[in-house]
Short mmCIF file of C-alpha atoms in Angstrom, two decimals:
data_model
loop_
_atom_site.label_atom_id
_atom_site.label_comp_id
_atom_site.label_asym_id
_atom_site.label_seq_id
_atom_site.Cartn_x
_atom_site.Cartn_y
_atom_site.Cartn_z
CA MET A 198 106.32 -82.00 -127.79
CA GLU A 199 109.97 -82.83 -127.30
CA LEU A 200 112.43 -82.00 -130.08
CA LEU A 201 114.98 -84.80 -130.43
CA SER A 202 118.08 -84.26 -132.60
CA PRO A 203 120.89 -86.54 -133.82
CA ALA A 204 124.43 -86.34 -132.42
CA GLY A 205 127.08 -88.41 -134.17
CA ASN A 206 129.87 -86.96 -132.01
CA VAL A 207 130.50 -84.50 -129.17
CA ASP A 208 130.60 -81.46 -131.46
CA LYS A 209 127.24 -82.36 -132.96
CA LEU A 210 125.82 -82.92 -129.49
CA ARG A 211 126.74 -79.35 -128.59
CA TYR A 212 125.05 -78.09 -131.75
CA CYS A 213 121.91 -80.09 -130.99
CA TYR A 214 121.56 -78.34 -127.66
CA THR A 215 122.78 -74.93 -128.87
CA TYR A 216 120.27 -74.81 -131.72
CA GLY A 217 117.27 -75.79 -129.66
CA ALA A 218 116.93 -79.53 -129.14
CA ASP A 219 115.25 -80.64 -125.92
CA ALA A 220 117.07 -83.96 -126.23
CA ALA A 221 119.71 -85.60 -128.38
CA TYR A 222 120.43 -89.20 -129.24
CA ILE A 223 123.90 -90.67 -129.52
CA GLY A 224 125.44 -94.04 -130.28
CA LEU A 225 128.27 -95.80 -128.48
CA LYS A 226 130.96 -97.63 -130.43
CA ASN A 227 129.98 -101.13 -131.64
CA PHE A 228 126.37 -100.97 -130.42
CA SER A 229 124.74 -98.49 -132.78
CA LEU A 230 123.24 -98.82 -136.25
CA ARG A 231 125.36 -95.86 -137.33
CA VAL A 232 128.85 -97.29 -137.05
CA LYS A 233 130.08 -94.84 -139.69
CA ALA A 234 129.13 -91.96 -137.43
CA ASP A 235 131.96 -90.95 -135.10
CA ASN A 236 129.93 -92.13 -132.11
CA PHE A 237 131.24 -91.91 -128.54
CA TYR A 238 134.13 -93.70 -126.88
CA GLU A 239 137.09 -93.44 -124.48
CA ASP A 240 136.90 -90.39 -122.19
CA GLU A 241 134.25 -88.47 -124.13
CA TYR A 242 131.81 -89.09 -121.29
CA LYS A 243 133.54 -86.19 -119.51
CA LYS A 244 132.68 -83.78 -122.33
CA VAL A 245 129.13 -85.10 -122.48
CA ALA A 246 128.70 -84.56 -118.74
CA GLN A 247 130.01 -80.99 -119.13
CA LEU A 248 127.50 -80.30 -121.91
CA LYS A 249 124.66 -81.63 -119.78
CA GLU A 250 125.71 -79.20 -117.04
CA LEU A 251 126.00 -76.36 -119.54
CA PHE A 252 122.50 -77.10 -120.87
CA PRO A 253 120.48 -78.08 -117.78
CA GLY A 254 117.25 -79.93 -118.40
CA ARG A 255 118.35 -81.31 -121.78
CA ARG A 256 118.06 -85.08 -122.12
CA LEU A 257 120.45 -87.64 -123.58
CA HIS A 258 119.23 -90.82 -125.30
CA CYS A 259 121.62 -93.64 -126.19
CA ALA A 260 120.96 -95.92 -129.18
CA LEU A 261 121.80 -99.58 -128.55
CA ASN A 262 119.68 -100.59 -131.50
CA ILE A 263 121.66 -103.28 -133.29
CA SER A 264 120.53 -106.91 -133.44
CA PHE A 265 122.82 -108.61 -130.94
CA HIS A 266 124.79 -111.79 -131.51
CA ASN A 267 125.95 -113.77 -128.46
CA SER A 268 129.42 -112.24 -128.59
CA GLU A 269 127.92 -108.75 -128.68
CA ILE A 270 125.77 -109.50 -125.64
CA ASP A 271 128.94 -110.56 -123.83
CA ARG A 272 130.72 -107.38 -124.85
CA LEU A 273 127.74 -105.25 -123.81
CA ILE A 274 127.85 -106.77 -120.32
CA GLU A 275 131.61 -106.17 -120.15
CA ASP A 276 131.17 -102.51 -121.14
CA ILE A 277 128.41 -101.67 -118.64
CA PRO A 278 130.84 -99.97 -116.20
CA TYR A 279 131.90 -97.69 -119.05
CA PHE A 280 128.30 -96.95 -120.08
CA LYS A 281 127.56 -95.88 -116.51
CA LEU A 282 130.02 -93.00 -116.91
CA TYR A 283 127.62 -91.33 -119.37
CA PRO A 284 124.66 -89.26 -118.09
CA ILE A 285 122.18 -91.34 -120.11
CA ASP A 286 118.47 -90.67 -119.58
CA ALA A 287 117.12 -93.34 -121.93
CA PHE A 288 118.23 -96.31 -124.04
CA ILE A 289 116.83 -96.92 -127.53
CA VAL A 290 116.69 -100.67 -128.20
CA GLN A 291 115.10 -103.16 -130.57
CA ASP A 292 116.56 -106.44 -129.28
CA LEU A 293 114.46 -107.61 -126.33
CA GLY A 294 117.34 -109.76 -125.12
CA ILE A 295 119.13 -106.74 -123.65
CA VAL A 296 116.06 -105.36 -121.86
CA PRO A 297 116.59 -107.20 -118.54
CA ILE A 298 120.30 -106.35 -118.67
CA LEU A 299 119.55 -102.63 -118.96
CA GLN A 300 116.76 -102.74 -116.38
CA LYS A 301 119.10 -104.36 -113.86
CA ASN A 302 122.09 -102.09 -114.42
CA PHE A 303 120.36 -98.79 -115.27
CA PRO A 304 117.23 -98.69 -113.10
CA ASN A 305 116.86 -94.92 -113.49
CA ALA A 306 117.13 -94.88 -117.29
CA ASP A 307 114.02 -95.12 -119.47
CA LEU A 308 113.58 -97.75 -122.17
CA HIS A 309 112.58 -96.55 -125.64
CA LEU A 310 111.64 -99.03 -128.35
CA SER A 311 113.59 -98.44 -131.55
CA THR A 312 111.81 -97.86 -134.85
CA GLN A 313 113.72 -100.96 -135.99
CA ALA A 314 111.15 -103.03 -134.07
CA SER A 315 108.47 -101.81 -136.53
CA CYS A 316 105.86 -101.26 -133.82
CA MET A 317 102.70 -100.01 -135.50
CA ASN A 318 99.65 -101.26 -133.59
CA ARG A 319 98.06 -100.77 -130.18
CA GLU A 320 98.40 -104.40 -129.06
CA ALA A 321 102.15 -104.35 -129.66
CA VAL A 322 102.42 -101.06 -127.76
CA LYS A 323 100.53 -102.59 -124.82
CA MET A 324 102.91 -105.53 -124.81
CA TYR A 325 106.01 -103.33 -124.81
CA LYS A 326 104.54 -101.23 -121.99
CA SER A 327 103.96 -104.38 -119.95
CA ILE A 328 107.66 -105.27 -120.04
CA GLY A 329 108.86 -101.83 -119.00
CA PHE A 330 109.12 -99.59 -122.05
CA LYS A 331 108.23 -95.94 -121.47
CA ARG A 332 108.29 -94.85 -125.10
CA VAL A 333 107.78 -96.34 -128.54
CA VAL A 334 109.50 -94.92 -131.59
CA MET A 335 106.86 -95.71 -134.17
CA GLY A 336 107.61 -97.70 -137.28
CA ARG A 337 107.78 -95.20 -140.10
CA GLU A 338 104.95 -96.96 -141.93
CA ALA A 339 102.42 -95.83 -139.31
CA SER A 340 99.89 -93.18 -140.36
CA LEU A 341 98.73 -90.27 -138.20
CA LYS A 342 95.36 -91.99 -137.88
CA GLU A 343 96.98 -95.16 -136.56
CA ILE A 344 99.17 -93.17 -134.17
CA ALA A 345 96.12 -91.39 -132.74
CA GLU A 346 94.37 -94.75 -132.26
CA ILE A 347 97.41 -96.11 -130.43
CA LYS A 348 97.61 -93.05 -128.17
CA ASP A 349 93.91 -93.39 -127.33
CA ALA A 350 94.38 -97.07 -126.48
CA VAL A 351 97.59 -96.59 -124.44
CA PRO A 352 97.54 -92.93 -123.30
CA ASP A 353 100.37 -93.28 -120.78
CA MET A 354 102.85 -94.63 -123.36
CA GLU A 355 105.03 -91.92 -124.93
CA ILE A 356 105.00 -91.84 -128.72
CA GLU A 357 108.05 -90.73 -130.68
CA CYS A 358 107.96 -90.20 -134.44
CA PHE A 359 110.52 -89.37 -137.09
CA VAL A 360 109.67 -86.03 -138.67
CA HIS A 361 112.68 -85.23 -140.84
CA GLY A 362 115.47 -86.87 -142.81
CA ALA A 363 116.36 -89.86 -144.94
CA MET A 364 114.11 -92.88 -145.05
CA CYS A 365 115.16 -96.43 -145.82
CA ILE A 366 113.29 -97.95 -148.73
CA ALA A 367 112.83 -101.16 -146.73
CA TYR A 368 110.46 -101.92 -143.89
CA ALA A 369 111.47 -99.57 -141.04
CA GLY A 370 115.07 -99.82 -142.08
CA ARG A 371 115.37 -103.61 -141.95
CA CYS A 372 117.03 -103.82 -145.35
CA LEU A 373 119.08 -106.77 -146.57
CA MET A 374 120.14 -105.26 -149.91
CA SER A 375 123.42 -103.92 -148.55
CA ALA A 376 124.29 -107.26 -146.94
CA TYR A 377 123.33 -109.13 -150.13
CA LEU A 378 125.27 -106.94 -152.56
CA ASN A 379 128.16 -105.76 -150.42
CA GLY A 380 128.37 -108.03 -147.42
CA ARG A 381 127.67 -104.97 -145.24
CA SER A 382 124.72 -105.49 -142.93
CA ALA A 383 122.38 -102.57 -142.29
CA GLN A 384 121.33 -104.38 -139.12
CA GLU A 385 124.84 -103.94 -137.78
CA GLY A 386 125.25 -100.36 -138.91
CA PHE A 387 127.23 -100.96 -142.12
CA CYS A 388 124.59 -99.96 -144.68
CA SER A 389 126.23 -99.00 -147.99
CA HIS A 390 123.04 -97.34 -149.27
CA THR A 391 122.68 -99.76 -152.16
CA CYS A 392 119.19 -98.38 -152.77
CA ARG A 393 120.79 -95.17 -154.03
CA TRP A 394 123.17 -96.70 -156.54
CA ASN A 395 122.82 -96.36 -160.32
CA TYR A 396 120.47 -98.84 -161.97
CA LYS A 397 119.09 -99.50 -165.47
CA LEU A 398 115.50 -100.58 -165.95
CA MET A 399 115.20 -103.66 -168.15
CA ALA A 400 112.16 -105.27 -169.74
CA PRO A 401 111.45 -108.30 -171.96
CA ILE A 402 111.28 -107.58 -175.68
CA LEU A 403 107.65 -107.59 -176.77
CA GLY A 404 106.80 -110.71 -178.74
CA GLN A 405 110.19 -112.37 -178.22
CA THR A 406 110.03 -115.88 -176.77
CA ASP A 407 113.67 -116.41 -175.86
CA GLY A 408 113.56 -113.87 -173.05
CA GLY A 409 115.33 -110.91 -174.62
CA MET A 410 115.62 -107.82 -172.39
CA GLN A 411 115.34 -104.16 -173.37
CA THR A 412 116.82 -101.30 -171.37
CA GLY A 413 114.97 -98.03 -171.13
CA ALA A 414 113.87 -95.14 -168.98
CA ALA A 415 112.02 -95.90 -165.74
CA LEU A 416 108.40 -96.74 -166.44
CA GLN A 417 105.46 -94.88 -165.03
CA THR A 418 101.87 -95.83 -165.69
CA GLY A 419 100.92 -94.63 -169.16
CA THR A 420 104.53 -94.24 -170.37
CA SER A 421 105.86 -96.41 -173.18
CA LEU A 422 109.26 -98.11 -173.13
CA GLN A 423 111.81 -96.29 -175.26
CA THR A 424 113.83 -97.84 -178.06
CA GLY A 425 117.17 -99.08 -176.73
CA ALA A 426 119.62 -101.94 -176.46
CA VAL A 427 118.16 -105.41 -176.12
CA GLN A 428 119.80 -108.04 -173.94
CA GLN A 429 118.97 -111.60 -173.14
CA THR A 430 117.36 -112.57 -169.84
CA ASP A 431 118.93 -113.72 -166.62
CA ALA A 432 118.13 -117.33 -167.53
CA ALA A 433 119.99 -117.03 -170.80
CA LEU A 434 122.96 -115.42 -169.07
CA LYS A 435 123.11 -118.21 -166.49
CA SER A 436 123.21 -120.78 -169.28
CA GLY A 437 126.42 -119.18 -170.55
CA GLU A 438 125.03 -117.55 -173.70
CA THR A 439 126.57 -114.26 -174.79
CA LEU A 440 124.81 -110.90 -174.65
CA GLN A 441 123.03 -109.80 -177.79
CA THR A 442 121.80 -106.36 -178.84
CA ALA A 443 119.06 -105.30 -181.21
CA THR A 444 116.48 -102.53 -181.59
CA GLN A 445 112.79 -102.58 -180.86
CA ASP A 446 109.99 -100.15 -181.60
CA ALA A 447 108.53 -98.36 -178.60
CA LEU A 448 105.83 -100.41 -176.93
CA PRO A 449 102.20 -99.42 -177.36
CA MET A 450 100.89 -97.67 -174.25
CA GLN A 451 98.58 -100.47 -173.12
CA LYS A 452 101.34 -103.05 -173.51
CA ALA A 453 103.70 -100.82 -171.51
CA ILE A 454 101.14 -100.58 -168.70
CA GLU A 455 100.65 -104.33 -168.71
CA LEU A 456 104.41 -104.84 -168.63
CA ALA A 457 104.83 -102.43 -165.71
CA GLN A 458 102.25 -104.38 -163.73
CA SER A 459 103.44 -107.84 -164.80
CA GLY A 460 106.37 -108.17 -162.42
CA ASP A 461 108.72 -108.84 -165.36
CA LEU A 462 110.58 -105.53 -165.06
CA VAL A 463 114.00 -105.69 -163.40
CA LEU A 464 116.72 -103.30 -162.28
CA ASN A 465 120.33 -103.85 -163.22
CA GLU A 466 123.03 -102.06 -161.17
CA GLU A 467 125.73 -100.59 -163.39
CA LYS A 468 128.65 -102.31 -161.64
CA ARG A 469 126.88 -105.69 -161.36
CA PRO A 470 125.86 -106.58 -164.93
CA ASP A 471 124.85 -110.15 -164.05
CA GLU A 472 122.45 -109.32 -161.20
CA TYR A 473 118.79 -108.31 -161.57
CA PHE A 474 116.21 -106.95 -159.11
CA PRO A 475 112.46 -107.04 -159.76
CA VAL A 476 110.33 -103.92 -160.10
CA TYR A 477 106.56 -103.95 -159.80
CA GLU A 478 104.11 -101.16 -160.48
CA GLY A 479 100.71 -101.43 -158.84
CA GLU A 480 97.82 -99.07 -158.35
CA ASN A 481 99.17 -95.82 -156.84
CA PHE A 482 102.67 -97.18 -156.18
CA THR A 483 105.85 -98.46 -157.74
CA ALA A 484 107.92 -100.93 -155.71
CA VAL A 485 111.44 -99.72 -156.45
CA LEU A 486 114.46 -98.46 -154.50
CA SER A 487 115.48 -94.95 -153.34
CA SER A 488 113.00 -92.94 -151.28
CA LYS A 489 112.48 -89.21 -150.86
CA ASP A 490 113.41 -87.47 -147.60
CA LEU A 491 110.82 -87.02 -144.87
CA CYS A 492 109.75 -83.49 -143.90
CA MET A 493 106.85 -82.78 -141.52
CA ILE A 494 107.69 -79.23 -140.45
CA ASP A 495 104.45 -77.88 -141.94
CA HIS A 496 102.34 -80.46 -140.11
CA LEU A 497 103.41 -80.21 -136.45
CA ALA A 498 99.87 -79.35 -135.32
CA ASP A 499 98.61 -82.62 -136.83
CA LEU A 500 101.34 -84.57 -135.04
CA LYS A 501 100.40 -82.93 -131.75
CA LYS A 502 96.73 -83.67 -132.34
CA ALA A 503 97.58 -87.32 -132.96
CA GLY A 504 99.25 -87.47 -129.54
CA VAL A 505 102.91 -87.51 -130.54
CA ASP A 506 105.20 -86.72 -127.59
CA SER A 507 108.58 -86.47 -129.31
CA LEU A 508 109.65 -85.31 -132.76
CA LYS A 509 112.76 -87.08 -134.01
CA ILE A 510 115.20 -85.78 -136.62
CA GLU A 511 117.22 -88.39 -138.51
CA GLY A 512 120.90 -87.83 -139.21
CA ARG A 513 123.69 -88.92 -136.87
CA MET A 514 125.90 -89.17 -139.96
CA LYS A 515 124.90 -85.74 -141.27
CA SER A 516 127.05 -82.60 -141.01
CA ILE A 517 127.16 -80.07 -138.20
CA TYR A 518 125.52 -77.55 -140.54
CA TYR A 519 122.67 -79.94 -141.28
CA VAL A 520 122.09 -80.72 -137.60
CA ALA A 521 122.14 -77.05 -136.66
CA MET A 522 119.87 -75.78 -139.44
CA VAL A 523 117.29 -78.55 -139.19
CA THR A 524 117.16 -78.42 -135.39
CA ARG A 525 116.81 -74.64 -135.47
CA ALA A 526 113.99 -74.75 -138.02
CA TYR A 527 111.95 -77.25 -136.01
CA ARG A 528 112.67 -75.37 -132.77
CA LYS A 529 111.24 -72.17 -134.23
CA ALA A 530 108.27 -74.00 -135.75
CA LEU A 531 107.50 -75.61 -132.37
CA ASP A 532 107.87 -72.30 -130.58
CA ALA A 533 105.36 -70.79 -132.99
CA LEU A 534 102.98 -73.70 -132.40
CA LYS A 535 103.26 -73.10 -128.64
CA GLY A 536 102.70 -69.35 -129.06
CA LYS A 537 106.18 -68.37 -127.87
CA ILE A 538 106.84 -66.56 -131.15
CA THR A 539 104.63 -65.66 -134.09
CA GLU A 540 104.40 -67.70 -137.26
CA GLU A 541 105.90 -64.74 -139.13
CA GLU A 542 108.89 -64.78 -136.81
CA ALA A 543 109.36 -68.51 -137.36
CA LYS A 544 108.86 -68.40 -141.13
CA PRO A 545 112.36 -67.30 -142.23
CA PHE A 546 113.98 -69.93 -140.01
CA VAL A 547 111.73 -72.63 -141.47
CA ALA A 548 112.62 -71.48 -144.98
CA GLU A 549 116.29 -72.13 -144.19
CA LEU A 550 115.43 -75.80 -143.80
CA TYR A 551 115.35 -76.07 -147.58
CA LYS A 552 118.93 -74.79 -147.75
CA ALA A 553 120.25 -77.71 -145.72
CA SER A 554 121.23 -80.86 -147.58
CA HIS A 555 118.19 -82.88 -148.65
CA ARG A 556 116.52 -84.85 -151.39
CA PRO A 557 113.02 -83.89 -152.55
CA PHE A 558 110.67 -83.99 -149.57
CA THR A 559 107.66 -86.15 -148.76
CA THR A 560 105.27 -86.64 -145.84
CA ALA A 561 105.78 -90.40 -146.26
CA PHE A 562 103.07 -92.62 -144.71
CA TYR A 563 101.54 -90.04 -142.39
CA TYR A 564 98.73 -89.03 -144.77
CA ASN A 565 98.81 -91.18 -147.90
CA ARG A 566 100.76 -94.36 -148.51
CA SER A 567 101.19 -93.56 -152.19
CA ASP A 568 103.20 -90.44 -151.27
CA ALA A 569 105.78 -92.65 -149.56
CA ASP A 570 106.15 -94.85 -152.63
CA VAL A 571 107.34 -92.06 -154.92
CA THR A 572 111.04 -92.63 -155.54
CA VAL A 573 113.85 -90.22 -156.36
CA SER A 574 117.32 -90.24 -157.87
CA GLY A 575 120.33 -88.12 -157.05
CA ALA A 576 122.08 -87.38 -153.79
CA ALA A 577 121.13 -84.99 -151.01
CA ASP A 578 122.14 -81.47 -151.94
CA SER A 579 122.50 -77.94 -150.52
CA PRO A 580 123.28 -74.51 -152.00
CA TYR A 581 125.71 -73.84 -149.13
CA LEU A 582 129.06 -75.09 -147.91
CA LEU A 583 129.91 -74.81 -144.24
CA ALA A 584 132.88 -72.45 -144.19
CA GLY A 585 133.73 -72.54 -140.51
CA GLU A 586 132.71 -72.88 -136.86
CA ILE A 587 133.09 -70.19 -134.21
CA LYS A 588 134.64 -71.78 -131.13
CA ARG A 589 135.22 -69.14 -128.42
CA ALA A 590 136.30 -65.56 -127.77
CA LEU A 591 140.00 -65.03 -127.18
CA THR A 592 140.86 -63.81 -123.70
CA ALA A 593 142.39 -60.35 -123.21
CA GLU A 594 145.75 -62.00 -122.64
CA GLU A 595 145.46 -64.05 -125.82
CA SER A 596 144.42 -60.97 -127.82
CA ASP A 597 147.39 -59.00 -126.47
CA PHE A 598 149.66 -61.84 -127.58
CA VAL A 599 148.34 -61.60 -131.17
CA PHE A 600 148.91 -57.85 -131.28
CA LYS A 601 152.37 -58.27 -129.75
CA LYS A 602 153.29 -60.73 -132.53
CA ALA A 603 151.86 -58.35 -135.13
CA ALA A 604 153.89 -55.43 -133.74
CA GLN A 605 157.07 -57.52 -133.72
CA LEU A 606 156.43 -58.57 -137.32
CA THR A 607 155.86 -54.97 -138.43
CA LYS A 608 158.99 -53.76 -136.62
CA ARG A 609 161.17 -56.52 -138.06
CA ARG A 610 160.00 -55.85 -141.59
CA GLN A 611 160.56 -52.14 -141.21
CA GLU A 612 164.10 -52.71 -139.95
CA GLU A 613 164.81 -55.03 -142.87
CA ARG A 614 163.52 -52.46 -145.34
CA GLU A 615 165.71 -49.73 -143.91
CA LYS A 616 168.79 -51.80 -144.61
CA LEU A 617 167.98 -52.21 -148.30
CA CYS A 618 169.31 -50.06 -151.15
CA PRO A 619 166.74 -48.59 -153.58
CA GLN A 620 167.23 -51.40 -156.10
CA ALA A 621 166.86 -54.13 -153.48
CA LEU A 622 163.81 -52.41 -152.00
CA ALA A 623 162.20 -52.25 -155.46
CA ALA A 624 162.92 -55.96 -155.93
CA LEU A 625 161.32 -56.71 -152.55
CA GLU A 626 158.21 -54.75 -153.52
CA GLU A 627 157.99 -56.76 -156.74
CA ARG A 628 158.26 -60.06 -154.83
CA ILE A 629 155.51 -58.95 -152.43
CA LYS A 630 153.31 -58.09 -155.38
CA ASN A 631 153.92 -61.44 -157.10
CA GLN A 632 153.88 -63.61 -153.96
CA PRO A 633 151.35 -62.03 -151.59
CA ASP A 634 150.88 -65.23 -149.54
CA LYS A 635 154.54 -65.07 -148.47
CA HIS A 636 154.29 -61.47 -147.30
CA LEU A 637 151.09 -61.24 -145.26
CA ALA A 638 150.10 -57.98 -143.60
CA ALA A 639 150.05 -57.69 -139.81
CA VAL A 640 146.71 -57.23 -138.05
CA GLU A 641 145.99 -53.75 -136.72
CA LYS A 642 143.96 -52.99 -133.59
CA LYS A 643 140.49 -51.55 -134.30
CA GLU A 644 137.96 -50.04 -131.95
CA GLY A 645 134.99 -52.32 -131.27
CA PHE A 646 136.64 -55.42 -132.77
CA ALA A 647 137.34 -58.71 -130.97
CA PHE A 648 139.03 -62.03 -131.69
CA TYR A 649 137.25 -65.39 -131.85
CA THR A 650 138.83 -68.73 -132.64
CA LEU A 651 137.56 -70.08 -135.96
CA ALA A 652 137.79 -73.65 -137.24
CA PRO A 653 137.82 -73.39 -141.07
CA LEU A 654 136.07 -76.35 -142.73
CA ASN A 655 136.33 -75.28 -146.38
CA MET A 656 138.56 -72.78 -148.13
CA ILE A 657 137.81 -69.15 -147.30
CA THR A 658 139.43 -66.40 -149.39
CA ARG A 659 139.17 -62.61 -149.30
CA GLN A 660 136.62 -62.96 -152.12
CA THR A 661 134.42 -65.50 -150.32
CA LEU A 662 131.01 -64.08 -149.52
CA LEU A 663 130.42 -65.30 -145.98
CA GLU A 664 127.13 -65.49 -144.13
CA LEU A 665 126.74 -65.80 -140.38
CA VAL A 666 124.04 -68.14 -139.03
CA THR A 667 123.26 -68.48 -135.31
CA PRO A 668 120.45 -69.86 -133.15
CA ALA A 669 118.83 -66.40 -133.24
CA ILE A 670 120.04 -64.92 -136.56
CA VAL A 671 118.54 -66.40 -139.73
CA SER A 672 121.53 -65.30 -141.79
CA ARG A 673 123.68 -62.18 -141.98
CA LYS A 674 126.08 -61.32 -144.78
CA LEU A 675 129.52 -60.26 -143.57
CA LYS A 676 130.94 -57.13 -145.18
CA ALA A 677 134.64 -57.04 -146.01
CA GLU A 678 135.26 -54.17 -143.60
CA GLU A 679 133.61 -56.05 -140.72
CA PHE A 680 136.18 -58.83 -140.34
CA CYS A 681 139.53 -60.31 -141.24
CA LEU A 682 141.03 -63.76 -140.70
CA VAL A 683 144.21 -63.82 -138.62
CA ASN A 684 146.90 -66.33 -137.73
CA PRO A 685 146.80 -66.13 -133.92
CA ASN A 686 150.35 -67.44 -133.64
CA THR A 687 151.97 -64.80 -135.87
CA GLY A 688 149.53 -61.85 -136.04
CA GLU A 689 149.38 -62.10 -139.85
CA VAL A 690 146.17 -61.45 -141.82
CA TYR A 691 145.41 -64.39 -144.11
CA ASN A 692 144.58 -64.03 -147.78
CA TRP A 693 142.93 -67.46 -147.53
CA VAL A 694 142.50 -70.29 -145.02
CA CYS A 695 141.31 -73.87 -145.12
CA ASP A 696 140.87 -76.83 -142.80
CA GLY A 697 143.86 -77.25 -140.51
CA HIS A 698 145.03 -73.64 -140.46
CA PRO A 699 145.26 -71.98 -137.02
CA CYS A 700 142.77 -69.16 -137.39
CA ALA A 701 140.98 -66.41 -135.51
CA ILE A 702 138.35 -64.10 -136.92
CA TYR A 703 138.81 -60.44 -135.92
CA THR A 704 135.42 -58.78 -136.21
CA SER A 705 133.11 -56.04 -135.01
CA ILE A 706 130.20 -58.50 -134.89
CA PRO A 707 129.55 -60.10 -131.48
CA LEU A 708 129.90 -63.88 -131.83
CA SER A 709 129.30 -66.92 -129.61
CA GLN A 710 130.49 -70.50 -129.56
CA GLY A 711 128.34 -72.50 -131.95
CA ASP A 712 127.82 -69.71 -134.50
CA LEU A 713 128.50 -70.84 -138.07
CA LEU A 714 129.90 -69.26 -141.20
CA ARG A 715 128.63 -70.52 -144.53
CA ALA A 716 129.34 -69.73 -148.19
CA LEU A 717 127.51 -70.45 -151.43
CA ASP A 718 128.56 -73.67 -153.17
CA PRO A 719 129.59 -72.64 -156.71
CA GLY A 720 128.65 -76.09 -158.04
CA TYR A 721 125.05 -75.93 -156.85
CA LYS A 722 122.21 -75.48 -159.35
CA GLU A 723 118.69 -74.93 -158.08
CA GLY A 724 116.31 -77.75 -158.91
CA ILE A 725 119.10 -80.17 -159.80
CA PHE A 726 120.06 -82.70 -157.16
CA ARG A 727 123.65 -83.62 -157.85
CA ASP A 728 124.80 -87.20 -157.56
CA ASN A 729 127.94 -86.94 -155.43
CA GLY A 730 128.62 -90.67 -155.34
CA ARG A 731 127.78 -93.42 -152.90
#
């Protein structure tokens, strides 16, 4: 099975390949459902071509999965010469209108049907095959049983399935909530994730005929509504009547169950007090908003048995750390499934998956539809912050330059000290003690140490407990004596660095481009998914 990872920009594309993806999928500006991802534009095709050469045999898929208006079709045709500069192996599309355009201009590129097309039955797969599609990305509502039936019916059609990441609460992502509430269409890549906003559950007051509404905790079957504020219904509000409040005894259990299944429950978003959204609880499901995250890493053998050809990770808008850790975990799990490594060898890498940002996990529709209907609140969370990225080793010439600057700094300071009287020297020592960041030490050459450029992404101090993660190393704590952070332009050893500082790490640990440094997030609490906003 192919492992397919998300690349929102060139850096993430490198991490996809570095951490084990067989293929990566990207979006091009204006034609992807992830317009808030960096996506690819201008001369980035050169960097993409270089990466493809650096990682031979890896594939590149391009998502052109928006619903096209006439003007966008025109722009697509105009941009075809630019698209041809990219080494694209396959296009992911949902709009059949662009199929003949791609077939004419990219005869050597495969066509993959986007999950946005919600393809979930064998007859639809046969139809798409007949017009030239090589692969179908299954609608996420398809079960493993249905996938196996499709593969049996159309064995020469490749089947791709999402195995990890966020799921839209709507049908295969075709959600209109964002467009309705915010004027931002999910179908054009502007989803504002309205399903994850903050809502109150409201219910009619028992026995009241004028349509009063009571707010309370989210209902589950067998749970009574709690006492709370009572407000009038939408109809009353539309008629111009003012809000009223009162109290009401908790509903009897049977009445609460009946209410949950009546269709009278509504959600009220905290910043839109005059708008209501229906909630319905049926047998084994509750039709409500935010979904759990998908995770199928423990079920790869079942996916293979069902005939799945490609495993797709969601997340072109996710961080480099997320892309690297999730890709690495699935790579190791697949290698164990293929017998390349043992399950014990793969196990610690798989465990790291739970340290990447995520909401509570589910297997969605693959086994049991009711599992997909369980909702969740709170944002994706992780116990770690990405501290920095290792870029490359400094050349011998570059390293000599750093030491030369350090030697010049040391010499200059020594000469300045020698000119000072005892009182002035004592005053200087006091200033150094009180303002250490203005009097940084110079780096000293150490046997077995080497310089690597480091891109800091969060603040790193001398007290930060750093861990190294690589494609082959699960995690390794860095000891204070094993490294220091240096300004490569001055030869000074930093007390702290953050994003934007020129930085090199001087260490005895062999490093490679693509290795990551992480640190524990002090705000993280296990078992509590923090809401970090919209």
